[in-house]
Amino acid sequence: MMIFVDFDDVLFNTKRFKEDLQNLFFQHGISRDVFDRYYHNPAQNKILKTYDPWNHLDMIGKGEEMRVEGAKKDLEEFMVDTNPYLFDDSVDFLKAFKNDFVCIVSYGESHFQDMKIGECRVGKYCEQVQITDELKSKAIGKIIGDRMRKDEKIFFIEDRMEQIEDVKKRFPHMKTIFMRRHDGRYHDEPTEFCDFEAASLREAEKIIKSF
């Protein structure tokens, strides 16, 4: 069995993490208006933009003529331990499938995502961690091509419907589980590409084990 699981808002409470990250900026005199104004890098030519807090601070420093060295130092300290932001069912879910191929597939800026995932230490429970700034179907396709056995059961757990739709169109045989956590940041509506819905990884575990 193969399980591909998203990181943000599925394994990781990104909503609470982002709130604390924003507060770090605010503590250094950066207003919400300024924070929001420079949040996305205008140079990115992507439908789904990735985020880099260090670049965010650089743009604020340059655009607002502010000193951001202190904020950068606190940001480094903030990123040392991201374990407290894991949902309480995340590790149990990963341990439940320790004998299967489990891969975290995360969309985002590679350095930032690598720190978020690495510093909460969930990688040790997985066969692989894949960070991509493209649609996840491409990353998953490369992995499946190398490892999939005939008639193998494959699952994809994700909270963004556009990613589920893209994966399901490319891999119709894959079972998609649409994660709709109460603490998630997005409120997409399910489509016909969604095979199952779950409000927690405990529910997702039951769905997978039913096969």
PDB file of N, CA and C in Angstrom, residues 102-154:
ATOM      1  N   VAL A 102       4.764   5.370   2.983  1.00  0.00           N
ATOM      2  CA  VAL A 102       4.104   6.637   3.289  1.00  0.00           C
ATOM      3  C   VAL A 102       5.029   7.771   2.864  1.00  0.00           C
ATOM      4  N   CYS A 103       4.484   8.699   2.090  1.00  0.00           N
ATOM      5  CA  CYS A 103       5.273   9.823   1.592  1.00  0.00           C
ATOM      6  C   CYS A 103       4.536  11.130   1.877  1.00  0.00           C
ATOM      7  N   ILE A 104       5.209  12.061   2.529  1.00  0.00           N
ATOM      8  CA  ILE A 104       4.673  13.413   2.694  1.00  0.00           C
ATOM      9  C   ILE A 104       4.972  14.179   1.410  1.00  0.00           C
ATOM     10  N   VAL A 105       3.930  14.730   0.803  1.00  0.00           N
ATOM     11  CA  VAL A 105       4.092  15.541  -0.407  1.00  0.00           C
ATOM     12  C   VAL A 105       3.590  16.946  -0.073  1.00  0.00           C
ATOM     13  N   SER A 106       4.516  17.887  -0.028  1.00  0.00           N
ATOM     14  CA  SER A 106       4.180  19.235   0.429  1.00  0.00           C
ATOM     15  C   SER A 106       4.468  20.272  -0.652  1.00  0.00           C
ATOM     16  N   TYR A 107       3.520  21.191  -0.816  1.00  0.00           N
ATOM     17  CA  TYR A 107       3.699  22.276  -1.777  1.00  0.00           C
ATOM     18  C   TYR A 107       4.259  23.491  -1.052  1.00  0.00           C
ATOM     19  N   GLY A 108       5.314  24.086  -1.610  1.00  0.00           N
ATOM     20  CA  GLY A 108       5.831  25.306  -1.009  1.00  0.00           C
ATOM     21  C   GLY A 108       7.256  25.599  -1.410  1.00  0.00           C
ATOM     22  N   GLU A 109       7.805  26.648  -0.810  1.00  0.00           N
ATOM     23  CA  GLU A 109       9.190  27.053  -1.031  1.00  0.00           C
ATOM     24  C   GLU A 109      10.089  26.053  -0.310  1.00  0.00           C
ATOM     25  N   SER A 110      11.064  25.522  -1.003  1.00  0.00           N
ATOM     26  CA  SER A 110      11.789  24.346  -0.520  1.00  0.00           C
ATOM     27  C   SER A 110      12.468  24.557   0.825  1.00  0.00           C
ATOM     28  N   HIS A 111      13.195  25.667   1.007  1.00  0.00           N
ATOM     29  CA  HIS A 111      13.932  25.865   2.256  1.00  0.00           C
ATOM     30  C   HIS A 111      12.979  26.003   3.438  1.00  0.00           C
ATOM     31  N   PHE A 112      11.950  26.814   3.282  1.00  0.00           N
ATOM     32  CA  PHE A 112      10.996  27.050   4.363  1.00  0.00           C
ATOM     33  C   PHE A 112      10.240  25.767   4.707  1.00  0.00           C
ATOM     34  N   GLN A 113       9.742  25.053   3.694  1.00  0.00           N
ATOM     35  CA  GLN A 113       9.020  23.817   3.944  1.00  0.00           C
ATOM     36  C   GLN A 113       9.928  22.763   4.556  1.00  0.00           C
ATOM     37  N   ASP A 114      11.171  22.718   4.095  1.00  0.00           N
ATOM     38  CA  ASP A 114      12.121  21.750   4.633  1.00  0.00           C
ATOM     39  C   ASP A 114      12.346  21.984   6.124  1.00  0.00           C
ATOM     40  N   MET A 115      12.420  23.234   6.538  1.00  0.00           N
ATOM     41  CA  MET A 115      12.598  23.546   7.959  1.00  0.00           C
ATOM     42  C   MET A 115      11.343  23.207   8.756  1.00  0.00           C
ATOM     43  N   LYS A 116      10.178  23.589   8.232  1.00  0.00           N
ATOM     44  CA  LYS A 116       8.922  23.294   8.933  1.00  0.00           C
ATOM     45  C   LYS A 116       8.765  21.795   9.168  1.00  0.00           C
ATOM     46  N   ILE A 117       9.006  21.018   8.120  1.00  0.00           N
ATOM     47  CA  ILE A 117       8.829  19.571   8.216  1.00  0.00           C
ATOM     48  C   ILE A 117       9.966  18.936   9.015  1.00  0.00           C
ATOM     49  N   GLY A 118      11.179  19.385   8.730  1.00  0.00           N
ATOM     50  CA  GLY A 118      12.340  18.798   9.397  1.00  0.00           C
ATOM     51  C   GLY A 118      12.351  19.032  10.894  1.00  0.00           C
ATOM     52  N   GLU A 119      11.969  20.227  11.313  1.00  0.00           N
ATOM     53  CA  GLU A 119      12.048  20.572  12.732  1.00  0.00           C
ATOM     54  C   GLU A 119      10.869  20.054  13.545  1.00  0.00           C
ATOM     55  N   CYS A 120       9.876  19.431  12.899  1.00  0.00           N
ATOM     56  CA  CYS A 120       8.846  18.742  13.691  1.00  0.00           C
ATOM     57  C   CYS A 120       9.081  17.236  13.666  1.00  0.00           C
ATOM     58  N   ARG A 121      10.116  16.828  12.937  1.00  0.00           N
ATOM     59  CA  ARG A 121      10.664  15.476  13.002  1.00  0.00           C
ATOM     60  C   ARG A 121       9.661  14.371  12.632  1.00  0.00           C
ATOM     61  N   VAL A 122       8.796  14.643  11.669  1.00  0.00           N
ATOM     62  CA  VAL A 122       7.876  13.594  11.212  1.00  0.00           C
ATOM     63  C   VAL A 122       8.482  12.756  10.097  1.00  0.00           C
ATOM     64  N   GLY A 123       9.548  13.256   9.492  1.00  0.00           N
ATOM     65  CA  GLY A 123      10.166  12.523   8.404  1.00  0.00           C
ATOM     66  C   GLY A 123      10.629  11.134   8.792  1.00  0.00           C
ATOM     67  N   LYS A 124      10.949  10.946  10.075  1.00  0.00           N
ATOM     68  CA  LYS A 124      11.443   9.641  10.514  1.00  0.00           C
ATOM     69  C   LYS A 124      10.359   8.571  10.490  1.00  0.00           C
ATOM     70  N   TYR A 125       9.106   9.001  10.385  1.00  0.00           N
ATOM     71  CA  TYR A 125       8.007   8.041  10.322  1.00  0.00           C
ATOM     72  C   TYR A 125       7.586   7.731   8.883  1.00  0.00           C
ATOM     73  N   CYS A 126       8.264   8.325   7.918  1.00  0.00           N
ATOM     74  CA  CYS A 126       7.870   8.193   6.516  1.00  0.00           C
ATOM     75  C   CYS A 126       8.993   7.562   5.697  1.00  0.00           C
ATOM     76  N   GLU A 127       8.605   7.010   4.586  1.00  0.00           N
ATOM     77  CA  GLU A 127       9.590   6.494   3.645  1.00  0.00           C
ATOM     78  C   GLU A 127      10.276   7.633   2.903  1.00  0.00           C
ATOM     79  N   GLN A 128       9.504   8.712   2.675  1.00  0.00           N
ATOM     80  CA  GLN A 128      10.032   9.805   1.860  1.00  0.00           C
ATOM     81  C   GLN A 128       9.280  11.099   2.165  1.00  0.00           C
ATOM     82  N   VAL A 129       9.990  12.227   2.019  1.00  0.00           N
ATOM     83  CA  VAL A 129       9.380  13.553   2.091  1.00  0.00           C
ATOM     84  C   VAL A 129       9.698  14.263   0.781  1.00  0.00           C
ATOM     85  N   GLN A 130       8.671  14.726   0.091  1.00  0.00           N
ATOM     86  CA  GLN A 130       8.844  15.380  -1.197  1.00  0.00           C
ATOM     87  C   GLN A 130       8.265  16.787  -1.133  1.00  0.00           C
ATOM     88  N   ILE A 131       9.091  17.792  -1.394  1.00  0.00           N
ATOM     89  CA  ILE A 131       8.646  19.186  -1.434  1.00  0.00           C
ATOM     90  C   ILE A 131       8.662  19.636  -2.892  1.00  0.00           C
ATOM     91  N   THR A 132       7.564  20.254  -3.325  1.00  0.00           N
ATOM     92  CA  THR A 132       7.464  20.659  -4.718  1.00  0.00           C
ATOM     93  C   THR A 132       6.805  22.024  -4.834  1.00  0.00           C
ATOM     94  N   ASP A 133       7.148  22.750  -5.894  1.00  0.00           N
ATOM     95  CA  ASP A 133       6.449  24.002  -6.192  1.00  0.00           C
ATOM     96  C   ASP A 133       5.646  23.859  -7.475  1.00  0.00           C
ATOM     97  N   GLU A 134       5.374  22.600  -7.855  1.00  0.00           N
ATOM     98  CA  GLU A 134       4.530  22.286  -8.992  1.00  0.00           C
ATOM     99  C   GLU A 134       3.303  21.524  -8.484  1.00  0.00           C
ATOM    100  N   LEU A 135       2.372  21.225  -9.374  1.00  0.00           N
ATOM    101  CA  LEU A 135       1.239  20.408  -8.971  1.00  0.00           C
ATOM    102  C   LEU A 135       1.743  19.054  -8.473  1.00  0.00           C
ATOM    103  N   LYS A 136       1.123  18.556  -7.428  1.00  0.00           N
ATOM    104  CA  LYS A 136       1.637  17.370  -6.753  1.00  0.00           C
ATOM    105  C   LYS A 136       1.581  16.114  -7.612  1.00  0.00           C
ATOM    106  N   SER A 137       0.712  16.109  -8.605  1.00  0.00           N
ATOM    107  CA  SER A 137       0.615  14.928  -9.462  1.00  0.00           C
ATOM    108  C   SER A 137       1.944  14.626 -10.142  1.00  0.00           C
ATOM    109  N   LYS A 138       2.725  15.656 -10.437  1.00  0.00           N
ATOM    110  CA  LYS A 138       4.021  15.439 -11.086  1.00  0.00           C
ATOM    111  C   LYS A 138       4.988  14.732 -10.145  1.00  0.00           C
ATOM    112  N   ALA A 139       5.046  15.218  -8.914  1.00  0.00           N
ATOM    113  CA  ALA A 139       5.936  14.598  -7.925  1.00  0.00           C
ATOM    114  C   ALA A 139       5.492  13.174  -7.617  1.00  0.00           C
ATOM    115  N   ILE A 140       4.198  12.987  -7.459  1.00  0.00           N
ATOM    116  CA  ILE A 140       3.670  11.656  -7.159  1.00  0.00           C
ATOM    117  C   ILE A 140       3.918  10.703  -8.324  1.00  0.00           C
ATOM    118  N   GLY A 141       3.755  11.207  -9.550  1.00  0.00           N
ATOM    119  CA  GLY A 141       3.974  10.367 -10.727  1.00  0.00           C
ATOM    120  C   GLY A 141       5.381   9.809 -10.788  1.00  0.00           C
ATOM    121  N   LYS A 142       6.362  10.629 -10.449  1.00  0.00           N
ATOM    122  CA  LYS A 142       7.748  10.167 -10.465  1.00  0.00           C
ATOM    123  C   LYS A 142       7.978   9.065  -9.436  1.00  0.00           C
ATOM    124  N   ILE A 143       7.354   9.207  -8.276  1.00  0.00           N
ATOM    125  CA  ILE A 143       7.539   8.210  -7.213  1.00  0.00           C
ATOM    126  C   ILE A 143       6.808   6.920  -7.552  1.00  0.00           C
ATOM    127  N   ILE A 144       5.586   7.042  -8.015  1.00  0.00           N
ATOM    128  CA  ILE A 144       4.796   5.860  -8.365  1.00  0.00           C
ATOM    129  C   ILE A 144       5.466   5.063  -9.476  1.00  0.00           C
ATOM    130  N   GLY A 145       6.016   5.771 -10.442  1.00  0.00           N
ATOM    131  CA  GLY A 145       6.660   5.099 -11.562  1.00  0.00           C
ATOM    132  C   GLY A 145       7.805   4.215 -11.142  1.00  0.00           C
ATOM    133  N   ASP A 146       8.451   4.580 -10.068  1.00  0.00           N
ATOM    134  CA  ASP A 146       9.602   3.813  -9.593  1.00  0.00           C
ATOM    135  C   ASP A 146       9.219   2.675  -8.661  1.00  0.00           C
ATOM    136  N   ARG A 147       8.082   2.802  -7.965  1.00  0.00           N
ATOM    137  CA  ARG A 147       7.823   1.898  -6.846  1.00  0.00           C
ATOM    138  C   ARG A 147       6.531   1.088  -6.930  1.00  0.00           C
ATOM    139  N   MET A 148       5.577   1.515  -7.720  1.00  0.00           N
ATOM    140  CA  MET A 148       4.261   0.882  -7.683  1.00  0.00           C
ATOM    141  C   MET A 148       4.299  -0.562  -8.173  1.00  0.00           C
ATOM    142  N   ARG A 149       3.629  -1.420  -7.409  1.00  0.00           N
ATOM    143  CA  ARG A 149       3.463  -2.811  -7.803  1.00  0.00           C
ATOM    144  C   ARG A 149       2.069  -3.002  -8.393  1.00  0.00           C
ATOM    145  N   LYS A 150       1.893  -4.030  -9.161  1.00  0.00           N
ATOM    146  CA  LYS A 150       0.607  -4.305  -9.796  1.00  0.00           C
ATOM    147  C   LYS A 150      -0.483  -4.455  -8.745  1.00  0.00           C
ATOM    148  N   ASP A 151      -1.627  -3.806  -8.980  1.00  0.00           N
ATOM    149  CA  ASP A 151      -2.801  -3.870  -8.100  1.00  0.00           C
ATOM    150  C   ASP A 151      -2.548  -3.279  -6.711  1.00  0.00           C
ATOM    151  N   GLU A 152      -1.544  -2.452  -6.593  1.00  0.00           N
ATOM    152  CA  GLU A 152      -1.268  -1.843  -5.291  1.00  0.00           C
ATOM    153  C   GLU A 152      -2.310  -0.779  -4.971  1.00  0.00           C
ATOM    154  N   LYS A 153      -2.750  -0.726  -3.719  1.00  0.00           N
ATOM    155  CA  LYS A 153      -3.704   0.289  -3.272  1.00  0.00           C
ATOM    156  C   LYS A 153      -2.939   1.580  -2.983  1.00  0.00           C
ATOM    157  N   ILE A 154      -3.449   2.691  -3.526  1.00  0.00           N
ATOM    158  CA  ILE A 154      -2.777   3.983  -3.363  1.00  0.00           C
ATOM    159  C   ILE A 154      -3.789   5.017  -2.883  1.00  0.00           C
TER     160      ILE A 154
END
